mmCIF file with all atom_site columns, C-alpha atoms in Angstrom:
data_model
loop_
_atom_site.group_PDB
_atom_site.id
_atom_site.type_symbol
_atom_site.label_atom_id
_atom_site.label_alt_id
_atom_site.label_comp_id
_atom_site.label_asym_id
_atom_site.label_entity_id
_atom_site.label_seq_id
_atom_site.pdbx_PDB_ins_code
_atom_site.Cartn_x
_atom_site.Cartn_y
_atom_site.Cartn_z
_atom_site.occupancy
_atom_site.B_iso_or_equiv
_atom_site.pdbx_formal_charge
_atom_site.auth_seq_id
_atom_site.auth_comp_id
_atom_site.auth_asym_id
_atom_site.auth_atom_id
_atom_site.pdbx_PDB_model_num
ATOM 1   C CA . MET A 1 1   ? 86.937  12.499  -1.300  1.00 0.00 ? 1   MET A CA 1
ATOM 2   C CA . ASN A 1 2   ? 88.207  14.761  -4.074  1.00 0.00 ? 2   ASN A CA 1
ATOM 3   C CA . LYS A 1 3   ? 85.834  15.645  -6.878  1.00 0.00 ? 3   LYS A CA 1
ATOM 4   C CA . ILE A 1 4   ? 87.046  14.836  -10.390 1.00 0.00 ? 4   ILE A CA 1
ATOM 5   C CA . ARG A 1 5   ? 87.519  17.955  -12.496 1.00 0.00 ? 5   ARG A CA 1
ATOM 6   C CA . ASP A 1 6   ? 87.737  18.559  -16.218 1.00 0.00 ? 6   ASP A CA 1
ATOM 7   C CA . GLY A 1 7   ? 91.372  18.108  -17.251 1.00 0.00 ? 7   GLY A CA 1
ATOM 8   C CA . ASP A 1 8   ? 92.401  15.928  -14.298 1.00 0.00 ? 8   ASP A CA 1
ATOM 9   C CA . LEU A 1 9   ? 94.673  13.028  -15.160 1.00 0.00 ? 9   LEU A CA 1
ATOM 10  C CA . TYR A 1 10  ? 92.822  9.719   -15.426 1.00 0.00 ? 10  TYR A CA 1
ATOM 11  C CA . LYS A 1 11  ? 95.656  7.411   -16.410 1.00 0.00 ? 11  LYS A CA 1
ATOM 12  C CA . ILE A 1 12  ? 98.933  7.178   -18.314 1.00 0.00 ? 12  ILE A CA 1
ATOM 13  C CA . VAL A 1 13  ? 98.993  4.185   -20.645 1.00 0.00 ? 13  VAL A CA 1
ATOM 14  C CA . GLU A 1 14  ? 102.115 2.887   -22.389 1.00 0.00 ? 14  GLU A CA 1
ATOM 15  C CA . LEU A 1 15  ? 101.425 0.685   -25.401 1.00 0.00 ? 15  LEU A CA 1
ATOM 16  C CA . PHE A 1 16  ? 103.593 -0.609  -28.201 1.00 0.00 ? 16  PHE A CA 1
ATOM 17  C CA . GLY A 1 17  ? 106.215 2.109   -27.677 1.00 0.00 ? 17  GLY A CA 1
ATOM 18  C CA . HIS A 1 18  ? 103.833 5.059   -27.289 1.00 0.00 ? 18  HIS A CA 1
ATOM 19  C CA . THR A 1 19  ? 102.542 6.875   -24.214 1.00 0.00 ? 19  THR A CA 1
ATOM 20  C CA . PHE A 1 20  ? 98.938  8.052   -23.998 1.00 0.00 ? 20  PHE A CA 1
ATOM 21  C CA . GLU A 1 21  ? 97.902  10.533  -21.336 1.00 0.00 ? 21  GLU A CA 1
ATOM 22  C CA . LEU A 1 22  ? 94.178  10.113  -20.694 1.00 0.00 ? 22  LEU A CA 1
ATOM 23  C CA . ARG A 1 23  ? 92.413  12.972  -18.952 1.00 0.00 ? 23  ARG A CA 1
ATOM 24  C CA . TYR A 1 24  ? 88.908  13.549  -17.700 1.00 0.00 ? 24  TYR A CA 1
ATOM 25  C CA . GLY A 1 25  ? 86.657  15.741  -19.764 1.00 0.00 ? 25  GLY A CA 1
ATOM 26  C CA . PHE A 1 26  ? 83.605  15.860  -21.998 1.00 0.00 ? 26  PHE A CA 1
ATOM 27  C CA . TYR A 1 27  ? 83.120  14.755  -25.593 1.00 0.00 ? 27  TYR A CA 1
ATOM 28  C CA . GLU A 1 28  ? 80.251  17.175  -26.209 1.00 0.00 ? 28  GLU A CA 1
ATOM 29  C CA . GLU A 1 29  ? 79.575  20.595  -24.747 1.00 0.00 ? 29  GLU A CA 1
ATOM 30  C CA . TYR A 1 30  ? 76.045  19.651  -23.632 1.00 0.00 ? 30  TYR A CA 1
ATOM 31  C CA . GLU A 1 31  ? 77.537  16.912  -21.405 1.00 0.00 ? 31  GLU A CA 1
ATOM 32  C CA . ARG A 1 32  ? 78.979  19.607  -19.132 1.00 0.00 ? 32  ARG A CA 1
ATOM 33  C CA . GLN A 1 33  ? 75.455  20.528  -18.037 1.00 0.00 ? 33  GLN A CA 1
ATOM 34  C CA . ASN A 1 34  ? 74.372  16.988  -17.219 1.00 0.00 ? 34  ASN A CA 1
ATOM 35  C CA . GLY A 1 35  ? 77.188  15.059  -15.669 1.00 0.00 ? 35  GLY A CA 1
ATOM 36  C CA . GLU A 1 36  ? 80.645  14.466  -14.331 1.00 0.00 ? 36  GLU A CA 1
ATOM 37  C CA . PRO A 1 37  ? 83.779  14.392  -16.475 1.00 0.00 ? 37  PRO A CA 1
ATOM 38  C CA . ILE A 1 38  ? 84.684  11.004  -17.932 1.00 0.00 ? 38  ILE A CA 1
ATOM 39  C CA . PRO A 1 39  ? 87.975  9.636   -19.324 1.00 0.00 ? 39  PRO A CA 1
ATOM 40  C CA . ILE A 1 40  ? 88.522  11.062  -22.802 1.00 0.00 ? 40  ILE A CA 1
ATOM 41  C CA . TYR A 1 41  ? 90.215  8.898   -25.417 1.00 0.00 ? 41  TYR A CA 1
ATOM 42  C CA . PRO A 1 42  ? 92.144  10.321  -28.357 1.00 0.00 ? 42  PRO A CA 1
ATOM 43  C CA . ASP A 1 43  ? 90.417  10.598  -31.734 1.00 0.00 ? 43  ASP A CA 1
ATOM 44  C CA . LEU A 1 44  ? 92.835  8.287   -33.510 1.00 0.00 ? 44  LEU A CA 1
ATOM 45  C CA . LYS A 1 45  ? 90.826  8.335   -36.713 1.00 0.00 ? 45  LYS A CA 1
ATOM 46  C CA . ALA A 1 46  ? 91.133  12.110  -37.121 1.00 0.00 ? 46  ALA A CA 1
ATOM 47  C CA . ASN A 1 47  ? 94.651  12.259  -35.642 1.00 0.00 ? 47  ASN A CA 1
ATOM 48  C CA . PRO A 1 48  ? 96.385  8.962   -36.425 1.00 0.00 ? 48  PRO A CA 1
ATOM 49  C CA . ILE A 1 49  ? 99.329  7.729   -34.382 1.00 0.00 ? 49  ILE A CA 1
ATOM 50  C CA . TYR A 1 50  ? 101.405 4.759   -35.517 1.00 0.00 ? 50  TYR A CA 1
ATOM 51  C CA . THR A 1 51  ? 103.606 2.153   -33.874 1.00 0.00 ? 51  THR A CA 1
ATOM 52  C CA . SER A 1 52  ? 107.271 2.012   -34.871 1.00 0.00 ? 52  SER A CA 1
ATOM 53  C CA . GLU A 1 53  ? 106.272 -0.841  -37.225 1.00 0.00 ? 53  GLU A CA 1
ATOM 54  C CA . GLY A 1 54  ? 103.758 1.470   -38.926 1.00 0.00 ? 54  GLY A CA 1
ATOM 55  C CA . PHE A 1 55  ? 100.504 0.024   -37.580 1.00 0.00 ? 55  PHE A CA 1
ATOM 56  C CA . PRO A 1 56  ? 97.855  2.551   -36.541 1.00 0.00 ? 56  PRO A CA 1
ATOM 57  C CA . PHE A 1 57  ? 96.589  2.809   -32.983 1.00 0.00 ? 57  PHE A CA 1
ATOM 58  C CA . VAL A 1 58  ? 92.804  2.512   -32.693 1.00 0.00 ? 58  VAL A CA 1
ATOM 59  C CA . THR A 1 59  ? 90.281  2.644   -29.898 1.00 0.00 ? 59  THR A CA 1
ATOM 60  C CA . GLN A 1 60  ? 87.887  -0.234  -29.333 1.00 0.00 ? 60  GLN A CA 1
ATOM 61  C CA . MET A 1 61  ? 84.909  2.053   -29.883 1.00 0.00 ? 61  MET A CA 1
ATOM 62  C CA . GLN A 1 62  ? 86.126  3.368   -33.244 1.00 0.00 ? 62  GLN A CA 1
ATOM 63  C CA . GLU A 1 63  ? 83.963  2.382   -36.190 1.00 0.00 ? 63  GLU A CA 1
ATOM 64  C CA . MET A 1 64  ? 85.591  -0.377  -38.196 1.00 0.00 ? 64  MET A CA 1
ATOM 65  C CA . CYS A 1 65  ? 87.291  0.779   -41.406 1.00 0.00 ? 65  CYS A CA 1
ATOM 66  C CA . GLN A 1 66  ? 86.577  -0.427  -44.953 1.00 0.00 ? 66  GLN A CA 1
ATOM 67  C CA . HIS A 1 67  ? 89.318  -3.082  -44.593 1.00 0.00 ? 67  HIS A CA 1
ATOM 68  C CA . GLY A 1 68  ? 87.818  -4.530  -41.420 1.00 0.00 ? 68  GLY A CA 1
ATOM 69  C CA . SER A 1 69  ? 86.805  -8.141  -41.004 1.00 0.00 ? 69  SER A CA 1
ATOM 70  C CA . SER A 1 70  ? 84.000  -8.887  -38.575 1.00 0.00 ? 70  SER A CA 1
ATOM 71  C CA . LYS A 1 71  ? 80.887  -11.001 -38.220 1.00 0.00 ? 71  LYS A CA 1
ATOM 72  C CA . PHE A 1 72  ? 79.012  -7.728  -37.674 1.00 0.00 ? 72  PHE A CA 1
ATOM 73  C CA . ASP A 1 73  ? 78.076  -5.545  -40.649 1.00 0.00 ? 73  ASP A CA 1
ATOM 74  C CA . ASP A 1 74  ? 78.557  -2.302  -38.743 1.00 0.00 ? 74  ASP A CA 1
ATOM 75  C CA . GLY A 1 75  ? 81.105  -3.403  -36.173 1.00 0.00 ? 75  GLY A CA 1
ATOM 76  C CA . TYR A 1 76  ? 83.684  -1.504  -34.218 1.00 0.00 ? 76  TYR A CA 1
ATOM 77  C CA . CYS A 1 77  ? 87.443  -1.989  -34.170 1.00 0.00 ? 77  CYS A CA 1
ATOM 78  C CA . VAL A 1 78  ? 87.137  -4.262  -31.133 1.00 0.00 ? 78  VAL A CA 1
ATOM 79  C CA . ASP A 1 79  ? 84.985  -6.606  -33.293 1.00 0.00 ? 79  ASP A CA 1
ATOM 80  C CA . CYS A 1 80  ? 87.570  -6.798  -36.087 1.00 0.00 ? 80  CYS A CA 1
ATOM 81  C CA . ALA A 1 81  ? 89.843  -9.779  -36.711 1.00 0.00 ? 81  ALA A CA 1
ATOM 82  C CA . HIS A 1 82  ? 92.737  -7.329  -37.232 1.00 0.00 ? 82  HIS A CA 1
ATOM 83  C CA . TYR A 1 83  ? 92.375  -5.653  -33.837 1.00 0.00 ? 83  TYR A CA 1
ATOM 84  C CA . ARG A 1 84  ? 95.207  -6.365  -31.398 1.00 0.00 ? 84  ARG A CA 1
ATOM 85  C CA . ASP A 1 85  ? 94.251  -5.528  -27.851 1.00 0.00 ? 85  ASP A CA 1
ATOM 86  C CA . GLY A 1 86  ? 96.401  -3.239  -25.772 1.00 0.00 ? 86  GLY A CA 1
ATOM 87  C CA . GLU A 1 87  ? 95.163  -1.622  -22.593 1.00 0.00 ? 87  GLU A CA 1
ATOM 88  C CA . GLU A 1 88  ? 92.448  0.752   -21.460 1.00 0.00 ? 88  GLU A CA 1
ATOM 89  C CA . LEU A 1 89  ? 90.351  0.444   -24.683 1.00 0.00 ? 89  LEU A CA 1
ATOM 90  C CA . ILE A 1 90  ? 93.332  1.240   -26.952 1.00 0.00 ? 90  ILE A CA 1
ATOM 91  C CA . GLY A 1 91  ? 94.940  -1.247  -29.312 1.00 0.00 ? 91  GLY A CA 1
ATOM 92  C CA . ILE A 1 92  ? 96.397  -1.442  -32.795 1.00 0.00 ? 92  ILE A CA 1
ATOM 93  C CA . CYS A 1 93  ? 95.092  -2.374  -36.233 1.00 0.00 ? 93  CYS A CA 1
ATOM 94  C CA . THR A 1 94  ? 97.304  -5.103  -37.686 1.00 0.00 ? 94  THR A CA 1
ATOM 95  C CA . ASN A 1 95  ? 95.782  -4.994  -41.174 1.00 0.00 ? 95  ASN A CA 1
ATOM 96  C CA . ASN A 1 96  ? 98.627  -4.421  -43.652 1.00 0.00 ? 96  ASN A CA 1
ATOM 97  C CA . LYS A 1 97  ? 96.271  -2.277  -45.799 1.00 0.00 ? 97  LYS A CA 1
ATOM 98  C CA . ASN A 1 98  ? 96.249  0.306   -42.998 1.00 0.00 ? 98  ASN A CA 1
ATOM 99  C CA . LYS A 1 99  ? 99.981  0.142   -42.326 1.00 0.00 ? 99  LYS A CA 1
ATOM 100 C CA . ARG A 1 100 ? 101.945 3.325   -42.958 1.00 0.00 ? 100 ARG A CA 1
#
């Protein structure tokens, strides 16, 4: 069995007209000392990517924005009424206030 290495391809995901290449890696430097690489998701809050209709891509684990609508006070995008599921923890925010 091959060992997973930092930078190895995890999966290619095509969603709403955009292709995401997910690779194995580490979110924090200290994680290198204590574990195996994990799939790394893009930071879509810091580096936004939009659909052709102008809606932003988000990850399920992203903190919900100020326009979010959820039963949880400190929810995540996956908890929001405006979240439209895609694949592999990536979806889009359909709130018109966040549309480009």
